[in-house]
Coordinates of N, CA and C in Angstrom, one line a residue:
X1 N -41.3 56.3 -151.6 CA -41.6 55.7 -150.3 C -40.3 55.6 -149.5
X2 N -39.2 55.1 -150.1 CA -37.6 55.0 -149.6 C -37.3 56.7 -148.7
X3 N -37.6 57.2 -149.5 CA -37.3 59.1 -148.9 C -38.5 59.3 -147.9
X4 N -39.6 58.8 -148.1 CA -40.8 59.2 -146.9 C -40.3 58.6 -145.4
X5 N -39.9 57.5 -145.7 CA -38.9 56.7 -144.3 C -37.5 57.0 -143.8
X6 N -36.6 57.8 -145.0 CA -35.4 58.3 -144.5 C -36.0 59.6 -143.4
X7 N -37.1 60.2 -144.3 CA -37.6 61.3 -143.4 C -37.6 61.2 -142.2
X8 N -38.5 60.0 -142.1 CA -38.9 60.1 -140.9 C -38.0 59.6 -139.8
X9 N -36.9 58.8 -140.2 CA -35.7 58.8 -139.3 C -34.8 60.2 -138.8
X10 N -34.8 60.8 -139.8 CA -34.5 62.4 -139.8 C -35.1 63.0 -138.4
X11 N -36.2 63.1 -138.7 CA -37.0 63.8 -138.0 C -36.8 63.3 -136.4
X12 N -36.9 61.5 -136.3 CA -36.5 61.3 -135.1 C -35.1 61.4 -134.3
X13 N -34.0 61.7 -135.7 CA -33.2 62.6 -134.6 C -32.8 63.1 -134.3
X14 N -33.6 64.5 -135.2 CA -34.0 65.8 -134.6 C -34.5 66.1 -133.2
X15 N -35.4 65.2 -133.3 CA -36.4 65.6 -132.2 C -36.1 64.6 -130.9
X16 N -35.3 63.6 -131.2 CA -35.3 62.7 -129.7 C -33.5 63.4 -129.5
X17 N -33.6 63.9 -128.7 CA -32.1 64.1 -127.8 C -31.1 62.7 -127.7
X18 N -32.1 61.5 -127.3 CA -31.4 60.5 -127.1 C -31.2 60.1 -127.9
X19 N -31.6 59.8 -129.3 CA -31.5 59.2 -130.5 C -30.2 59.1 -130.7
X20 N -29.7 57.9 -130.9 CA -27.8 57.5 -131.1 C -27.4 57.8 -132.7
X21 N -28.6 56.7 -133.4 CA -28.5 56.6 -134.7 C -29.2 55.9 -135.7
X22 N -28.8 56.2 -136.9 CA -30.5 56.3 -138.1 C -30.7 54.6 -137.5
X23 N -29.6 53.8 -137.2 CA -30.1 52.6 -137.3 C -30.6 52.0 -136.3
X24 N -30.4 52.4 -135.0 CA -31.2 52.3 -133.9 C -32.6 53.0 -133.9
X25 N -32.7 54.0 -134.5 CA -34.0 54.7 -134.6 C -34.7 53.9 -135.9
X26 N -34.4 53.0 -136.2 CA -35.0 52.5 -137.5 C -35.4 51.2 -137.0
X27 N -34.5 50.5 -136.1 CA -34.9 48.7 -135.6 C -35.3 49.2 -134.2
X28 N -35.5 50.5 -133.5 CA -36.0 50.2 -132.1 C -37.3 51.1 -131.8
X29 N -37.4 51.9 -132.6 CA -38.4 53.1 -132.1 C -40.0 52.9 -132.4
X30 N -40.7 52.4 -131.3 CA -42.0 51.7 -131.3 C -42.8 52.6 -132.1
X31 N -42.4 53.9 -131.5 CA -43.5 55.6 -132.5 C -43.2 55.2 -133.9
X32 N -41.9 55.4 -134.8 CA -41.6 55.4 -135.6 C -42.3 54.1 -136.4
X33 N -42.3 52.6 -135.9 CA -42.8 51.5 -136.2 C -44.5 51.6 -136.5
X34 N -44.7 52.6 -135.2 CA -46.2 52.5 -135.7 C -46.9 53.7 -136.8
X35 N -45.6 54.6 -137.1 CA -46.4 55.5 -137.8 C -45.8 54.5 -139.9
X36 N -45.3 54.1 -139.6 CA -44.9 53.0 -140.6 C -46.3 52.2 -140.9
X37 N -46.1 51.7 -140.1 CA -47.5 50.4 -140.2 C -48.6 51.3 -140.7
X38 N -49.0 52.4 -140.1 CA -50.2 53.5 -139.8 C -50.0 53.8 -141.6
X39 N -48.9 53.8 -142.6 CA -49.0 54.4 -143.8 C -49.4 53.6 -144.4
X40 N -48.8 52.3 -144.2 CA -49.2 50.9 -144.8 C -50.6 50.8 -145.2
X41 N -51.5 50.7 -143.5 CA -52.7 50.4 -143.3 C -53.5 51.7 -144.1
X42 N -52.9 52.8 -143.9 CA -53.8 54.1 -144.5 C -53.8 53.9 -146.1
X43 N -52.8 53.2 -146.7 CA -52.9 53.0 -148.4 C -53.7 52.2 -148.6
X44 N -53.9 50.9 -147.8 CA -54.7 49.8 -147.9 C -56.2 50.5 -148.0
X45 N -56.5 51.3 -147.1 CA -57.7 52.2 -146.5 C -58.0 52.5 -147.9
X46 N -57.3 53.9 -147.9 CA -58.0 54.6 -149.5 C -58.1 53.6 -150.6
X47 N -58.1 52.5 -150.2 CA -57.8 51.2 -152.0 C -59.1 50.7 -151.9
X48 N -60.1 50.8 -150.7 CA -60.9 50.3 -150.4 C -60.7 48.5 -149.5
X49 N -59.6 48.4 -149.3 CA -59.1 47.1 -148.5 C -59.2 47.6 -146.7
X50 N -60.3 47.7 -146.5 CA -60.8 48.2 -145.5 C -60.3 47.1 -144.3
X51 N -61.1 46.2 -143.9 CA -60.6 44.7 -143.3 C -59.1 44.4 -143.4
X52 N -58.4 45.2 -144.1 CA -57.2 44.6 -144.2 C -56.7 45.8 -143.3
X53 N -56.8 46.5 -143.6 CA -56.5 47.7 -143.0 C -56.6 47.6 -141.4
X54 N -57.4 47.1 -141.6 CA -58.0 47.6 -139.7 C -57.0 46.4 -139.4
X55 N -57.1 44.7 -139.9 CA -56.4 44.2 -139.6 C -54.6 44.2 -139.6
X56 N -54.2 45.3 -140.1 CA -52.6 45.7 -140.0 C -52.5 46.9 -138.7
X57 N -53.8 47.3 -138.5 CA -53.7 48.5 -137.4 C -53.6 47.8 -136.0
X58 N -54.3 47.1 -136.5 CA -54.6 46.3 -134.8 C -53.4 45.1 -134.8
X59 N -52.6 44.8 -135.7 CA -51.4 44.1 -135.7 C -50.3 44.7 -134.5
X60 N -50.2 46.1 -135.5 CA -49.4 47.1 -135.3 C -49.3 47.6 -133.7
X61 N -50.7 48.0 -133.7 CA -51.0 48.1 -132.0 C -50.7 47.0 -131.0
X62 N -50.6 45.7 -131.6 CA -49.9 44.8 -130.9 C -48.8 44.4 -130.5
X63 N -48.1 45.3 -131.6 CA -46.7 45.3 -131.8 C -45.9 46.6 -131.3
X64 N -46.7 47.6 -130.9 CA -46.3 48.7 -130.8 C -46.9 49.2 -129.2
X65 N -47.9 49.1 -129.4 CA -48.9 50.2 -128.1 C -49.5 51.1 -128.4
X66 N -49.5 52.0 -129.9 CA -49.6 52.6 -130.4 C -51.2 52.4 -131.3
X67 N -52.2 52.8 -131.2 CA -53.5 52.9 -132.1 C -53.7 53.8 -132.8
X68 N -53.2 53.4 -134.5 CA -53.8 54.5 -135.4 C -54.5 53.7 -136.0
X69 N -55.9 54.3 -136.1 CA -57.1 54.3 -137.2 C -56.6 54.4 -138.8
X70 N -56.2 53.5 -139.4 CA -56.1 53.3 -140.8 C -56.9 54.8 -141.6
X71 N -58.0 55.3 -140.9 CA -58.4 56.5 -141.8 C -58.4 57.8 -141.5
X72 N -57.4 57.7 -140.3 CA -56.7 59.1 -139.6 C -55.9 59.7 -140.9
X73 N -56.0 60.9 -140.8 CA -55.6 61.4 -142.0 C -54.0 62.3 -141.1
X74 N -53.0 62.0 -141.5 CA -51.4 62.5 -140.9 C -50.5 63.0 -142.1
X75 N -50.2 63.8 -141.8 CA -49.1 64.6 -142.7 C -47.7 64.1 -142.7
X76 N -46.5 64.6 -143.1 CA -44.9 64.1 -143.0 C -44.7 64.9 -141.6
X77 N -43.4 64.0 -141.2 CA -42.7 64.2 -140.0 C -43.5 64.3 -138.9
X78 N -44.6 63.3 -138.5 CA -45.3 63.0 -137.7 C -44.3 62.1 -136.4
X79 N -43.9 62.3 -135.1 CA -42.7 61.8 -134.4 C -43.9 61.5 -132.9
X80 N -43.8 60.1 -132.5 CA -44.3 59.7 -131.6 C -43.3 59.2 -130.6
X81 N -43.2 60.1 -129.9 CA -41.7 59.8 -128.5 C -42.5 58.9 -127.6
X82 N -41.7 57.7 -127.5 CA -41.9 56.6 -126.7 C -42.8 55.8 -126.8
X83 N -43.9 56.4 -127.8 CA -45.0 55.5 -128.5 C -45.9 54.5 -127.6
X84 N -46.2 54.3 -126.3 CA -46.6 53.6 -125.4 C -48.1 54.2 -125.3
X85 N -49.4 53.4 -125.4 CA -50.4 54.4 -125.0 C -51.1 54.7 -126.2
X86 N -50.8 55.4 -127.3 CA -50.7 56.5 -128.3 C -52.0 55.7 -128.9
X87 N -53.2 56.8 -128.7 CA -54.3 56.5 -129.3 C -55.0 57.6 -130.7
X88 N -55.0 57.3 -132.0 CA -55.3 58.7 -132.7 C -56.8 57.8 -133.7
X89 N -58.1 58.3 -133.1 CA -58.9 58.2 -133.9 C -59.2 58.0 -135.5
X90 N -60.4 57.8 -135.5 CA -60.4 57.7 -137.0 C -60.6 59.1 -137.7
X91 N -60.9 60.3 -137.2 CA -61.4 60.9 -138.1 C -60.1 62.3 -137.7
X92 N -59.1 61.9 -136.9 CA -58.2 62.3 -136.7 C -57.7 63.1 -137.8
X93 N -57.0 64.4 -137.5 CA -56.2 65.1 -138.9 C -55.0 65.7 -138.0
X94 N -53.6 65.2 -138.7 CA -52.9 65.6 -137.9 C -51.4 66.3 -139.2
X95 N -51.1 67.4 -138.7 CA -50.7 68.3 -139.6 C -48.8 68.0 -139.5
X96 N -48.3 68.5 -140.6 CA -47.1 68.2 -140.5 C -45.7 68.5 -139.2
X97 N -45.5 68.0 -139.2 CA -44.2 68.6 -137.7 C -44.9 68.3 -136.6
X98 N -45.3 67.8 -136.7 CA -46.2 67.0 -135.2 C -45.5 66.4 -134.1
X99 N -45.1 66.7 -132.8 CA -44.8 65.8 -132.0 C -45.8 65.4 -130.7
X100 N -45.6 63.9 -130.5 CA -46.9 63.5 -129.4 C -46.0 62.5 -128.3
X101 N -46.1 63.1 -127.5 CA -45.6 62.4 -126.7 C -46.2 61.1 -126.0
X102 N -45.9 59.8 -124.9 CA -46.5 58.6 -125.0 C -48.0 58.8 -124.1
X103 N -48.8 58.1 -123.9 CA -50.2 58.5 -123.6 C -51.1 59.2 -124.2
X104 N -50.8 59.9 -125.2 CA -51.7 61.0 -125.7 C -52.7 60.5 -126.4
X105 N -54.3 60.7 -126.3 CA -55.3 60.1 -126.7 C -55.8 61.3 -127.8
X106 N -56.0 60.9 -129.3 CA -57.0 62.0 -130.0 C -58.4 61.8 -130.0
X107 N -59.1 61.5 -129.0 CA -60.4 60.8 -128.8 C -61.7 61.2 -129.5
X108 N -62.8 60.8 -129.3 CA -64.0 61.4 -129.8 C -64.5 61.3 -129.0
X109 N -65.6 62.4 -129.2 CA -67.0 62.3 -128.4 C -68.5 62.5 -128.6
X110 N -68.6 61.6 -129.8 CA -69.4 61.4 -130.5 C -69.6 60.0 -131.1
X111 N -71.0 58.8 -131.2 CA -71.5 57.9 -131.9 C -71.6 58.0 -133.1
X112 N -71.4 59.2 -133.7 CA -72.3 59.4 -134.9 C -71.1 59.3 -135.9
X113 N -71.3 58.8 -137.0 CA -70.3 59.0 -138.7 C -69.8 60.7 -139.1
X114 N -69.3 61.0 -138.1 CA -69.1 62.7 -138.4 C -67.7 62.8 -137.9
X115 N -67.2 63.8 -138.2 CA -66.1 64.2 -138.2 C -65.9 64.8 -136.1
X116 N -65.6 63.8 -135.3 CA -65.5 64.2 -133.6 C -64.3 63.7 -133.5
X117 N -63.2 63.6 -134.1 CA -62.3 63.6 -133.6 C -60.9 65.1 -133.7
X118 N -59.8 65.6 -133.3 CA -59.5 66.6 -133.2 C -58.4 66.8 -134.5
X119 N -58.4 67.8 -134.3 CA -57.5 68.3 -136.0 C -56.1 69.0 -134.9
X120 N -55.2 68.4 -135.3 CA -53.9 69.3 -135.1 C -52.9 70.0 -136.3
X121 N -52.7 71.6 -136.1 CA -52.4 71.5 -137.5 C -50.6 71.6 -137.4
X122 N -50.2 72.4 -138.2 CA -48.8 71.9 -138.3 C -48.2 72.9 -136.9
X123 N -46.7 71.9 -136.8 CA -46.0 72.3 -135.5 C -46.3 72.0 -134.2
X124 N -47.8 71.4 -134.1 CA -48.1 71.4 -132.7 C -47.3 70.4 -131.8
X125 N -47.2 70.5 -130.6 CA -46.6 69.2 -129.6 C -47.9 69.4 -128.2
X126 N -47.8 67.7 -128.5 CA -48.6 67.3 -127.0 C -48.2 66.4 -126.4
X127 N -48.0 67.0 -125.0 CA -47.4 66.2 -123.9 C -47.6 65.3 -123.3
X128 N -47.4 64.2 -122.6 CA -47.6 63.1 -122.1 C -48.6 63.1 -121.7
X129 N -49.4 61.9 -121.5 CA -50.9 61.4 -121.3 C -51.7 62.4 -121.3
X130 N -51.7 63.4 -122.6 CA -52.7 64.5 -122.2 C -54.0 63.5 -123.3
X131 N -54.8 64.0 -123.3 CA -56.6 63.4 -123.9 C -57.1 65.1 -124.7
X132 N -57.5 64.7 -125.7 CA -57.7 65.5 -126.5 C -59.3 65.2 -127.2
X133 N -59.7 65.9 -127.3 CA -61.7 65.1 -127.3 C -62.3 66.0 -128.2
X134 N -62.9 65.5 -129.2 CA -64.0 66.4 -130.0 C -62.9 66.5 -131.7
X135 N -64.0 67.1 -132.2 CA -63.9 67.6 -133.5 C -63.3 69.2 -133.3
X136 N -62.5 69.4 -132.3 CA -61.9 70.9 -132.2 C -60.5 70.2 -133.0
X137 N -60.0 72.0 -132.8 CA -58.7 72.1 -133.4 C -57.5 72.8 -132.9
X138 N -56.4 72.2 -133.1 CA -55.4 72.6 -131.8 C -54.1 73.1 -133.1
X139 N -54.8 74.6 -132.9 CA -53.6 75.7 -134.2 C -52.1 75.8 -134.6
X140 N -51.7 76.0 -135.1 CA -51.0 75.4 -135.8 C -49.4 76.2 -134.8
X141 N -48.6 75.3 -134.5 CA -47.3 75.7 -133.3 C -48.1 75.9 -132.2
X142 N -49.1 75.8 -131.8 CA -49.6 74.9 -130.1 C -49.0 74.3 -129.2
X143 N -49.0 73.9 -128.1 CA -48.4 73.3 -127.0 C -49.3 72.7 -126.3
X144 N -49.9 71.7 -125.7 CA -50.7 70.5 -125.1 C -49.9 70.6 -123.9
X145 N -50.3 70.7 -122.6 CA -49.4 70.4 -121.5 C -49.2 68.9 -121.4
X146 N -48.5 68.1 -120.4 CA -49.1 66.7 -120.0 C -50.0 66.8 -119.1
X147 N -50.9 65.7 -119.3 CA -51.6 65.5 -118.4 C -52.8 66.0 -118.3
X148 N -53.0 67.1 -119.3 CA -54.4 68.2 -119.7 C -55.4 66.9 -120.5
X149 N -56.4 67.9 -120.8 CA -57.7 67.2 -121.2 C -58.4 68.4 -122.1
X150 N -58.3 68.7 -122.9 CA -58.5 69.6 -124.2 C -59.6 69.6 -124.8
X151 N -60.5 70.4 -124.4 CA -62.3 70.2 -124.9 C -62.6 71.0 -126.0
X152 N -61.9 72.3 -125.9 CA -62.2 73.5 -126.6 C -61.1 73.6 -128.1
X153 N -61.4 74.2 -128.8 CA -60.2 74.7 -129.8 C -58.8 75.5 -128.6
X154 N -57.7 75.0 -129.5 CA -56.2 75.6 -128.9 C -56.3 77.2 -130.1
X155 N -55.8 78.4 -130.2 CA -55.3 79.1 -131.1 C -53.6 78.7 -131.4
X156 N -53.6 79.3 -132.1 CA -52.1 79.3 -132.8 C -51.0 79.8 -131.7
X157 N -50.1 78.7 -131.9 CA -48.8 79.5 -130.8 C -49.0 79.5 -129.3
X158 N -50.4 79.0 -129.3 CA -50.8 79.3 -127.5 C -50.4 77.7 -126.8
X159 N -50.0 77.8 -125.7 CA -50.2 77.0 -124.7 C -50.9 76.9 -124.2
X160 N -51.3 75.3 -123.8 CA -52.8 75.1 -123.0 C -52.5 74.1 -121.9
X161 N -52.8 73.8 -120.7 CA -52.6 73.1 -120.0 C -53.4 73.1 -118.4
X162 N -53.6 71.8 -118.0 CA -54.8 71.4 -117.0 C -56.2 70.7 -117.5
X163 N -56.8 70.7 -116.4 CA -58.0 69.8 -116.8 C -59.1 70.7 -116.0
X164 N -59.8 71.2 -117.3 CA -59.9 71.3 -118.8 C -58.6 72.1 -118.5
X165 N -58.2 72.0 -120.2 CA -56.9 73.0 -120.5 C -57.3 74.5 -120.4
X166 N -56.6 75.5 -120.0 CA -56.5 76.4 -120.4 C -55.5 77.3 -120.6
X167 N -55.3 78.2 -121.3 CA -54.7 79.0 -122.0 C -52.7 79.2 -120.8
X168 N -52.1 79.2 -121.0 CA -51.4 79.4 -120.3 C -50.1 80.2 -120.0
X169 N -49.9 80.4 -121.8 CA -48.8 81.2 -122.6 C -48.7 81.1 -123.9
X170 N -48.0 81.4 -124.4 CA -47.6 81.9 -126.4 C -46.7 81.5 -126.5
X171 N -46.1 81.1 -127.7 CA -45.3 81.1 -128.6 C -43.9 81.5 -128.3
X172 N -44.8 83.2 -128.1 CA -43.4 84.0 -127.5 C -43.2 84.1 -126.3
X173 N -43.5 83.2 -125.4 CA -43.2 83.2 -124.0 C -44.2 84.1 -123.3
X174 N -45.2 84.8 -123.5 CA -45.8 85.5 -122.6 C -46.8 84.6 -121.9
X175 N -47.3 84.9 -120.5 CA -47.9 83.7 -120.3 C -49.1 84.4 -119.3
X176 N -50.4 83.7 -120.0 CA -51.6 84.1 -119.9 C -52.4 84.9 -118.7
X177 N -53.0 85.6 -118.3 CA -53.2 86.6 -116.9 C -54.8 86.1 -117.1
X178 N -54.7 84.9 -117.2 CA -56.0 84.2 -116.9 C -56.3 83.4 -115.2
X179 N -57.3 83.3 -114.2 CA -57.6 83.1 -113.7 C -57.2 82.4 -112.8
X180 N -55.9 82.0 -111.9 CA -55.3 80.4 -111.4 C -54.3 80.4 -112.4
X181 N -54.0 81.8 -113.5 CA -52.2 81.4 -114.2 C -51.5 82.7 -113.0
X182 N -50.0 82.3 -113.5 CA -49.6 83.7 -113.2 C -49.1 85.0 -114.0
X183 N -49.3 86.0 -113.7 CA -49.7 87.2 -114.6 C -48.5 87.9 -114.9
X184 N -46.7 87.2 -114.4 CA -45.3 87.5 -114.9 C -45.1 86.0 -115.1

C-alpha cells in the first residue's frame, strides 16, 4: 500500500510541470486526495461494505470536488490535474497512465444495471471539461480535446475533439482530412 502511494506521488511529478515536491504533492493535491479516498472506498466495495463505501466517496467528494463511484474499476498511476469537477461513474474502467484533466465527466447514458459508462484504456489523456458518455471505449494513448463530448468509441493513438468529437489527428501527429479538420 506504502509503494501504491509513493507511486502515485511519482507520477504527479511527472506529469504536473508545477509540482515543487513529493510533499506538497502529498498535503495539497485535491486529484491525488481523491484518487486515495477512491482506493479506500473501492476495498471497502469489493468486501461487500457497500454503504460505507459510498459514504467515504461522497465524503471525499466533499473534500475534494472530485466523484468517484467506489465501483469504478482504475488501474495504477491514474493523475487527476486540478481535480475540480472530476466526475467517474460507476461502471467506469479506467486503464493505467491515465491523465484527466479538471471537469472531465465519465458519464452514462443509461438507467439500466449494465455496463454505460466509458472504458479508457492505458495512456489515454482527457482534457478539461470534456464529457464522455456511454459504455464506449477511448483506445489505448488517445487524446480527448477540452471541451469535446465523446459519444462514439476513440481508436488507439487518435485524437478526438468537438462536440460530438471527432477524429482530428494521431499519435504521430498526422491530423485527420475529415470534414471541418485541416488536411496539412
Amino acid at each position: 500500500m506504502l509503494e501504491s502511494l509513493r507511486e502515485d506521488v511519482r507520477t504527479a511529478l511527472a506529469k504536473d510541470p508545477a509540482a515543487t515536491s513529493a510533499a506538497t504533492i502529498a498535503l495539497l493535491y485535491s486529484g491525488l486526495h481523491a484518487i486515495w479516498g477512491y482506493r479506500l472506498a473501492h476495498a471497502l466495495w469489493r468486501r461487500g461494505f457497500r454503504f460505507t463505501a459510498r459514504f467515504l466517496s461522497q465524503f471525499v467528494r466533499f473534500l475534494t470536488g472530485v466523484e468517484i463511484h467506489p465501483a469504478a474499476d482504475i488501474g495504477r498511476r491514474l493523475f487527476i490535474d486540478h481535480g475540480a469537477a472530476v466526475v467517474i461513474g460507476e461502471t467506469a474502467e479506467i486503464g493505467d497512465d491515465v491523465l484527466l484533466y479538471h471537469g472531465v465527466t465519465l458519464g452514462g447514458d443509461s438507467m439500466r444495471r449494465e455496463k454505460r459508462h466509458p472504458t479508457l484504456e492505458d495512456g489515454v489523456t482527457v482534457g478539461a471539461n470534456a464529457t464522455l458518455l456511454g459504455a464506449i471505449t477511448v483506445g489505448e494513448n488517445a487524446s480527448v480535446g477540452a471541451g469535446s463530448v465523446v459519444v462514439d468509441d476513440v481508436d488507439p493513438g487518435t485524437t478526438v475533439a468537438g462536440v460530438p468529437a471527432e477524429p482530428i489527428g494521431t499519435a504521430t501527429g498526422e491530423r485527420s482530412t475529415a470534414e471541418g479538420s485541416p488536411s496539412e
